[in-house]
Coordinates of C-alpha atoms and ligand atoms in Angstrom, one line a residue:
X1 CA 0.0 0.0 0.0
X2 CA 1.7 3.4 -1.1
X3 CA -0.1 6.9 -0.4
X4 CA 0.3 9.6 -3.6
X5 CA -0.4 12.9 -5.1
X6 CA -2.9 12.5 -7.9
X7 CA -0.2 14.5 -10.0
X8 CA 0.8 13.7 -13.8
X9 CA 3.3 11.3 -13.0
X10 CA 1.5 9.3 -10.6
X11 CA -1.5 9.5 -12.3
X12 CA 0.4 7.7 -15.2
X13 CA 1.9 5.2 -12.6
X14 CA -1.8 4.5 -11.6
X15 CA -3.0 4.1 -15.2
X16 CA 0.0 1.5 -16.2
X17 CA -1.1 -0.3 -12.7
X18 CA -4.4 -0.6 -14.2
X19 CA -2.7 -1.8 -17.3
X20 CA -1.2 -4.3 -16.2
X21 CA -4.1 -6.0 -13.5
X22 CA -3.3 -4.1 -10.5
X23 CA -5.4 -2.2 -8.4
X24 CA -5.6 1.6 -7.3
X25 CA -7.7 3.4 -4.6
X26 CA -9.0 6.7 -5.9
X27 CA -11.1 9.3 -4.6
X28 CA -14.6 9.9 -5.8
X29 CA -17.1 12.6 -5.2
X30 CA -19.4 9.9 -2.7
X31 CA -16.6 7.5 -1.6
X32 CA -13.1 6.0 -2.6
X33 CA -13.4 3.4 -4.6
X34 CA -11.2 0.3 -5.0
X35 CA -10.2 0.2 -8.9
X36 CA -9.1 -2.2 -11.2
X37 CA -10.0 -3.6 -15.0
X38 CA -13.4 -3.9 -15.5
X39 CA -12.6 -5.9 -18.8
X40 CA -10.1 -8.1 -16.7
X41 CA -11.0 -10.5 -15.1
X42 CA -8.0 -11.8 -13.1
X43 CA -8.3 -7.6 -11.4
X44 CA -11.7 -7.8 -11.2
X45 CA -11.5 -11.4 -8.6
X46 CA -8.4 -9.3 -6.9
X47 CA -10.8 -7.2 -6.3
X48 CA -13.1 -9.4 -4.5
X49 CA -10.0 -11.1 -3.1
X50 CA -8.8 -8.0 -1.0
X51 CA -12.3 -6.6 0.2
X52 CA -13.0 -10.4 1.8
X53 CA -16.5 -10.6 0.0
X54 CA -18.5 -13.5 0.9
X55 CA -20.1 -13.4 -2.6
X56 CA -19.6 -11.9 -5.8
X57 CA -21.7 -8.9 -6.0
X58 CA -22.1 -6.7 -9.4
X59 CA -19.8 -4.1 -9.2
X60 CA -20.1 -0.3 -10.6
X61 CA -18.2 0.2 -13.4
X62 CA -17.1 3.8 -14.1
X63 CA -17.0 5.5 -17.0
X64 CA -15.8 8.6 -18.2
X65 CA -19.1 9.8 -19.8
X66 CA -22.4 8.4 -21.1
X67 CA -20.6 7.9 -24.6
X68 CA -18.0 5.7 -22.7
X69 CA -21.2 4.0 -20.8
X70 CA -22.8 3.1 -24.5
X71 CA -20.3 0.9 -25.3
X72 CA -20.9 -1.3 -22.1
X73 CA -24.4 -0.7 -21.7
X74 CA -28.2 -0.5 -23.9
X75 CA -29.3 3.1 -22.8
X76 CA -33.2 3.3 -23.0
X77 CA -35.2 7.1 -23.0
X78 CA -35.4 6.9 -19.0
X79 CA -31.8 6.3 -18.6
X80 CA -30.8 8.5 -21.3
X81 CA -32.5 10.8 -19.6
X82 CA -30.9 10.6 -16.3
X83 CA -27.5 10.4 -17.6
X84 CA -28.2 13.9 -19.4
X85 CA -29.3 14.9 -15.9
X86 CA -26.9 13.7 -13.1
X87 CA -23.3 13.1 -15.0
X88 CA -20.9 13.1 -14.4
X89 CA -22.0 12.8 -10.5
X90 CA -23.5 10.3 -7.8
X91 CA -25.7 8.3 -9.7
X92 CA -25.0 4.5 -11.2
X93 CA -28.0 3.5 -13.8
X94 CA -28.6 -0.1 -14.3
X95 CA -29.1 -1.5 -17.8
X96 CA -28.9 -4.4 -19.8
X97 CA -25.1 -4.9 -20.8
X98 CA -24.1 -5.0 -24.5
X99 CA -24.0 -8.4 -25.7
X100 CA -20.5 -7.2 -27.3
X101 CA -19.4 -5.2 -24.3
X102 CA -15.5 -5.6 -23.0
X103 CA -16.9 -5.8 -19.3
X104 CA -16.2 -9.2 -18.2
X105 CA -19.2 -11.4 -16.3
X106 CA -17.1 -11.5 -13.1
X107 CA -17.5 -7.5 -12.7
X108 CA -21.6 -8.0 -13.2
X109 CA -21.3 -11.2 -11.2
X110 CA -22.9 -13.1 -14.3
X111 CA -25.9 -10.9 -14.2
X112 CA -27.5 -9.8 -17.6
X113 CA -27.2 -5.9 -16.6
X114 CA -24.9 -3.2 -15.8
X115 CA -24.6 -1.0 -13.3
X116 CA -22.5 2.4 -14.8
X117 CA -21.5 5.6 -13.6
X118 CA -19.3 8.6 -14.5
X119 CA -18.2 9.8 -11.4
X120 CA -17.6 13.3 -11.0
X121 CA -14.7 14.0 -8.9
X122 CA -11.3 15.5 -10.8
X123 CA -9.4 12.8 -10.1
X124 CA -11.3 9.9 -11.1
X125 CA -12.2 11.7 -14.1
X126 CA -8.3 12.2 -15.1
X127 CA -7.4 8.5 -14.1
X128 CA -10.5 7.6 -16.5
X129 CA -9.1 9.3 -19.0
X130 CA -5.5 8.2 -18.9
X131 CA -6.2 4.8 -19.1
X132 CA -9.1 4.9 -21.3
X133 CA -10.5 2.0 -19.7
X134 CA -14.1 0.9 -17.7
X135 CA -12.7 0.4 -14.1
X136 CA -14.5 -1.9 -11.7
X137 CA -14.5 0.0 -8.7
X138 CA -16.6 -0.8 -5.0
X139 CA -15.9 1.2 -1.9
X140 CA -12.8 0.6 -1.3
X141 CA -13.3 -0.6 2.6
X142 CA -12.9 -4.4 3.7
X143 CA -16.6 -6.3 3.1
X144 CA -18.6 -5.3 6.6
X145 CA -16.5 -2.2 7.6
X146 CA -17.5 1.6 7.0
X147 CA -17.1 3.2 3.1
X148 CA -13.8 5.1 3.3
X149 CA -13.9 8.9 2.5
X150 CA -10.4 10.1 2.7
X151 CA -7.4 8.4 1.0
X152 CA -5.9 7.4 5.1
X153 CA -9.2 5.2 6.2
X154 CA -8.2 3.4 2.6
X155 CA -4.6 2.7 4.0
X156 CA -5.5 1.9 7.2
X157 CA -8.0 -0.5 5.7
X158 CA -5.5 -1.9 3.2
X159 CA -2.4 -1.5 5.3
X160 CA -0.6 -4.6 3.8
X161 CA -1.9 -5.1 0.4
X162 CA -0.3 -4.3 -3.0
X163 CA -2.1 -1.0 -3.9
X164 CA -1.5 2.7 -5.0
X165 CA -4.0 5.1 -3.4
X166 CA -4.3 8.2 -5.0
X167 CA -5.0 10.6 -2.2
X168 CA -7.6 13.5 -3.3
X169 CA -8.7 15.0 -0.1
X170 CA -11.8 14.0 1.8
X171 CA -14.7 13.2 -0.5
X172 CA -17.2 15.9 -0.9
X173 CA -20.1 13.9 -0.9
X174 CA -19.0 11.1 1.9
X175 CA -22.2 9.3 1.2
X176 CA -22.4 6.2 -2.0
X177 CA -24.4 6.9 -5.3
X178 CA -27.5 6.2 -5.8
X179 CA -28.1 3.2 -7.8
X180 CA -31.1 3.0 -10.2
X181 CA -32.7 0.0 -12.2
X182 CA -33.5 1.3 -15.9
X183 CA -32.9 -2.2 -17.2
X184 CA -37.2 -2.7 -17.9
X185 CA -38.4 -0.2 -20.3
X186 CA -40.9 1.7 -19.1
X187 CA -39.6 2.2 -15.5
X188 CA -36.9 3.1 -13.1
X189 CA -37.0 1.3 -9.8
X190 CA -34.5 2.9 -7.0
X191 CA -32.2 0.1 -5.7
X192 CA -30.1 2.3 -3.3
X193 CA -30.3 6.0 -1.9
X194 CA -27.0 7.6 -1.9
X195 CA -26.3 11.4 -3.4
X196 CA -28.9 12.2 -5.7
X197 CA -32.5 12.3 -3.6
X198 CA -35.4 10.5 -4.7
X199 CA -37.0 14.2 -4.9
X200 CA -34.3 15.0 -7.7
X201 CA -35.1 11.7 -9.9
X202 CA -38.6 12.0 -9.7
X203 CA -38.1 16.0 -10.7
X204 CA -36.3 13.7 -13.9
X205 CA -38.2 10.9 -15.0
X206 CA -41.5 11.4 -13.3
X207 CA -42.7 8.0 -11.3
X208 CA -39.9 5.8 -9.5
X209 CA -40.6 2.6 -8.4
X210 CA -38.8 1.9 -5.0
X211 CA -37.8 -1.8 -4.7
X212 CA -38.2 -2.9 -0.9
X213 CA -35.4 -4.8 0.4
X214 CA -35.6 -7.6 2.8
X215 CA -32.6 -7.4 6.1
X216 CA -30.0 -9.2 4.1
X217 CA -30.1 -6.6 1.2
X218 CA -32.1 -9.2 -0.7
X219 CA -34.5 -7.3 -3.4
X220 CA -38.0 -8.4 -2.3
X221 CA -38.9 -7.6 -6.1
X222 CA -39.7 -11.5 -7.5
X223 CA -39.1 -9.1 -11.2
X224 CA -35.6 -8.4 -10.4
X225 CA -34.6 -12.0 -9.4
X226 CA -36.0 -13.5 -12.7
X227 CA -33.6 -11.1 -14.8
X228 CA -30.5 -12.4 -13.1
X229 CA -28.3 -14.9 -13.4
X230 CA -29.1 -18.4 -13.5
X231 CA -27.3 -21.5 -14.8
X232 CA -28.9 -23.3 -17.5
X233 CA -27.8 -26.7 -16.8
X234 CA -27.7 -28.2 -13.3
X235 CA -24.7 -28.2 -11.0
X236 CA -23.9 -31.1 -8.8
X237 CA -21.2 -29.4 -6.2
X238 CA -18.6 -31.6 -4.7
X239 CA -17.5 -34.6 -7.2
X240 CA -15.1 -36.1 -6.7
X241 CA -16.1 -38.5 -9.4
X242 CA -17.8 -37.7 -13.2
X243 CA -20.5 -39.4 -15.6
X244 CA -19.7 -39.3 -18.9
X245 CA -22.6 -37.2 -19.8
X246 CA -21.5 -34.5 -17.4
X247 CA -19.0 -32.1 -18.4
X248 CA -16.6 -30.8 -15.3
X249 CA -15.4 -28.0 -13.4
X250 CA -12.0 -29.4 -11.9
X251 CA -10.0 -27.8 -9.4
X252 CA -6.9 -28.8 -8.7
X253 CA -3.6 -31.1 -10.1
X254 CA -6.3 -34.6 -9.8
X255 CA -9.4 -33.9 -11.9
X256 CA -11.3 -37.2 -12.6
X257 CA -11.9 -38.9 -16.0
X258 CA -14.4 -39.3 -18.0
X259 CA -16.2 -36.3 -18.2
X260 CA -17.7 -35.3 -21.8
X261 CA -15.9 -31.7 -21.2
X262 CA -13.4 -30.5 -18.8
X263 CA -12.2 -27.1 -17.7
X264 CA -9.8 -26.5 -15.0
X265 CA -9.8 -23.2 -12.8
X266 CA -6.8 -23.6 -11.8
X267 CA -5.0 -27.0 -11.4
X268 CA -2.2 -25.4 -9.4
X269 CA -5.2 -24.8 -6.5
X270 CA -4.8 -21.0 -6.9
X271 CA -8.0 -19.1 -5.5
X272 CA -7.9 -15.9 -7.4
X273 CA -7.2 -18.1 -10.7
X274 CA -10.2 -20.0 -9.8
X275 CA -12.2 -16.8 -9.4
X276 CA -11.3 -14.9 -12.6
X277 CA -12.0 -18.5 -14.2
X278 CA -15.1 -19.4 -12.8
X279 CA -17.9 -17.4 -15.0
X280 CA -16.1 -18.1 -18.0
X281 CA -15.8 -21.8 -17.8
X282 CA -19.3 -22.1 -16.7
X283 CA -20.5 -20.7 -20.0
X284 CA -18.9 -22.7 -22.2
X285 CA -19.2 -25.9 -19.9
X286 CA -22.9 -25.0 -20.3
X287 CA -23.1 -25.1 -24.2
X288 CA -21.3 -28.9 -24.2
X289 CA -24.0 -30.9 -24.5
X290 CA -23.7 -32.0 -21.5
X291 CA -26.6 -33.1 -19.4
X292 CA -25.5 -31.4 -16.0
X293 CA -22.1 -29.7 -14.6
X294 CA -20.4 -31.6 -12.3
X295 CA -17.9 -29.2 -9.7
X296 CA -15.1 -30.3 -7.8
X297 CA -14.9 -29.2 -3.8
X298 CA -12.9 -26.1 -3.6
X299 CA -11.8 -25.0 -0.5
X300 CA -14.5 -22.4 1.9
X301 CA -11.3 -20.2 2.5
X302 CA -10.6 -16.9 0.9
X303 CA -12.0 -16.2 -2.4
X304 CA -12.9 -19.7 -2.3
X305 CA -16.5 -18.6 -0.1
X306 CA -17.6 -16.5 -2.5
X307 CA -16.8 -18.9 -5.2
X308 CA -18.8 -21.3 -3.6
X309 CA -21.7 -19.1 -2.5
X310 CA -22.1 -19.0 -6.3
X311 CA -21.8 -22.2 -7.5
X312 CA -24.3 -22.9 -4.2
X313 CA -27.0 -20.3 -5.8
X314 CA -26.9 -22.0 -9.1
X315 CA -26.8 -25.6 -7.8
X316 CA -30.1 -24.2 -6.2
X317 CA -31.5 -23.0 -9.2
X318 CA -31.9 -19.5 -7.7
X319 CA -28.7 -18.0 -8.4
X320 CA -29.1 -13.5 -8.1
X321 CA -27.5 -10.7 -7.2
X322 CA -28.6 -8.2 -4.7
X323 CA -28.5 -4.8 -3.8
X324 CA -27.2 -3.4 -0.6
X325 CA -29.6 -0.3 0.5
X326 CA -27.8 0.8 3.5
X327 CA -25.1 -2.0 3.7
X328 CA -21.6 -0.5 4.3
X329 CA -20.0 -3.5 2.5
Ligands
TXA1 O1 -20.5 5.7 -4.7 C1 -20.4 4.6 -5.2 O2 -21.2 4.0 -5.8 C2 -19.0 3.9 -4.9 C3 -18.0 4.7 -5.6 C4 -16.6 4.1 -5.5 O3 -18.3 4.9 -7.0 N1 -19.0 2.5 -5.3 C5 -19.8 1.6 -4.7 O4 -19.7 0.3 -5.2 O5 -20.5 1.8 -3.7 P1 -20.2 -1.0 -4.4 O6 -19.7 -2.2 -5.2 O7 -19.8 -0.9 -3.0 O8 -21.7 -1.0 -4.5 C6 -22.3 -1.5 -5.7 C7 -23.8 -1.5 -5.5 C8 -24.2 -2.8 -4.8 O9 -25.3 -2.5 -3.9 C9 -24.6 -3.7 -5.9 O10 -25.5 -4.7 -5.6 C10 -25.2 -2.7 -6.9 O11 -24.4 -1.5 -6.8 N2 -25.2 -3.2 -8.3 C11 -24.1 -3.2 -9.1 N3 -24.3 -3.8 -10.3 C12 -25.7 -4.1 -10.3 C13 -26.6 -4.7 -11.2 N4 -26.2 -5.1 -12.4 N5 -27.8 -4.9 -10.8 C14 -28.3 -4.5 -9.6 N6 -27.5 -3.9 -8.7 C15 -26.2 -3.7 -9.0
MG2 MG1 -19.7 -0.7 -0.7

């Protein structure tokens, strides 16, 4: 972890960072966020890996402006609309992702949409710029601790991980964007309060659906859980042996024989491998022909819980992502 100046050369030490995989802390207007590759998938499960996430969540992916967010994202009129309106600034607008997008499924956690923003603060904007890039980017706090709004509650966070933090001042704002669902034509549901008011989008598009959450940050909306993410062949989790009509998901130096497919995520045994593996595989394991997936254990340590809180949801059939209203994970 290394505290900087957000000045021209560091800036350009960030950017070839982002480059390369590696991760930067940089300020926003609502929070510091926790950066890396949105199109990279190996960044985006570092990413997970340092915050601790039990689960992969969809992240936001920031953009310098709304022509940036087109090429990630299918803008209908309402979030055309709000784009015009709040960006760059503290609003990210769900929508479904562009089937030809470079934003890999990992950042989205498999889900069908997008959740975009152009962030507003100087610094992000420049560090946008220089690396021309859609960066991943959650609060940049440990999963369960409070969102970090100066570049020092980043490095006391993340006192012993491999990071650059680009150190802007305190955050204006101090509170996360607002997160919208334009993803259904026809209307805009408000998935998290954060800087712009449900007075200001209203002012905007007119009505604004407010999806109720349960405790957990589950959306109690059954319309948003169809839309997301679900396996189409079944799963069987820990095999430790395979039919020859199922194709398999090996981990590990051992994999069994005899399966009509196999990928590997990682036969060295490496978690973050694993991770940055996982959606990919699972997509083309699913068009094999085979009759179900069968997955190898893989250990409930480290990225390894939220890989498995995955492969869980779509053993179960119910595989989703969620929103966290007021969650400061
Ligand atoms: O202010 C912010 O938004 C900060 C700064 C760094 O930009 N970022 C942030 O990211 O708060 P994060 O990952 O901590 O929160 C992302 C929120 C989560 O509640 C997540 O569920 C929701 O956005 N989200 C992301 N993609 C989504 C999608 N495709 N559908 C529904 N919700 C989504
Ligand atoms: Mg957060």
């Amino acid at each position: 972890m290394r505290i900087a100046p957000p000045d021209k050369d560091r800036l350009a030490e960030a950017a070839e960072r982002l480059r390369g995989g590696g991760l930067v802390a940089f300020p926003t207007e609502t929070v510091y966020g926790l950066g890396g590759d949105a199109s990279n998938p190996g960044a985006v499960a570092a990413i997970f890996e340092v915050k601790a996430r039990p689960a992969f969540n969809p992240l936001i992916v920031h953009v310098t402006d709304l022509d940036a967010a087109k090429a990630f994202g299918r803008f209908n009129e309402h979030a055309n609309t709000l784009a015009d309106e709040f960006w760059p600034g503290p609003l990210s607008i769900v929508v479904p992702r562009s089937p030809d997008g470079a934003v890999c499924d990992l950042a989205c956690a498999g889900s069908p949409t997008i959740a975009l923003r152009s962030p507003a603060h100087p610094v992000a904007q420049a560090l946008l710029n220089e690396t021309g890039l859609p960066l991943a980017a959650p609060s940049a706090n440990p999963s369960g601790y409070l969102s970090p709004t100066t570049a020092q509650h980043v490095a006391e966070a993340f006192a012993d991980k491999d990071m650059l933090i680009l150190d802007g001042g305190p955050c204006p704002i101090g509170l996360e964007s607002t997160v919208v669902d334009c993803s259904q034509d026809g209307s805009v549901h408000l998935l998290r309060s954060g800087g712009v008011t449900l007075g200001d989008l209203r002012n905007a598009v007119g009505e604004i659906e407010v999806t109720s959450h349960a405790a957990d940050g589950q959306p109690r909306s059954p319309g948003m859980l169809a839309r997301h993410y679900a396996p189409r062949l079944g799963l069987r989790l820990n095999a430790d042996s395979v039919e020859n009509d199922e194709a398999l998901l090996a981990f590990g130096p051992v994999p069994p024989q005899g399966a009509m497919m196999t990928l590997n995520l990682s036969s060295s045994g490496d978690l973050l491998a694993a991770a940055a593996n996982l959606f990919a595989m699972l997509h083309v394991l699913e068009q094999s022909g085979a009759r179900r997936i069968a997955v190898m254990p893989i250990p409930e340590s480290g990225l390894g819980r939220a890989i498995n809180d995955r492969l869980r949801r779509g053993a179960a059939g119910t595989a989703e992502t969620f929103c966290e209203p007021d969650n400061p994970a």
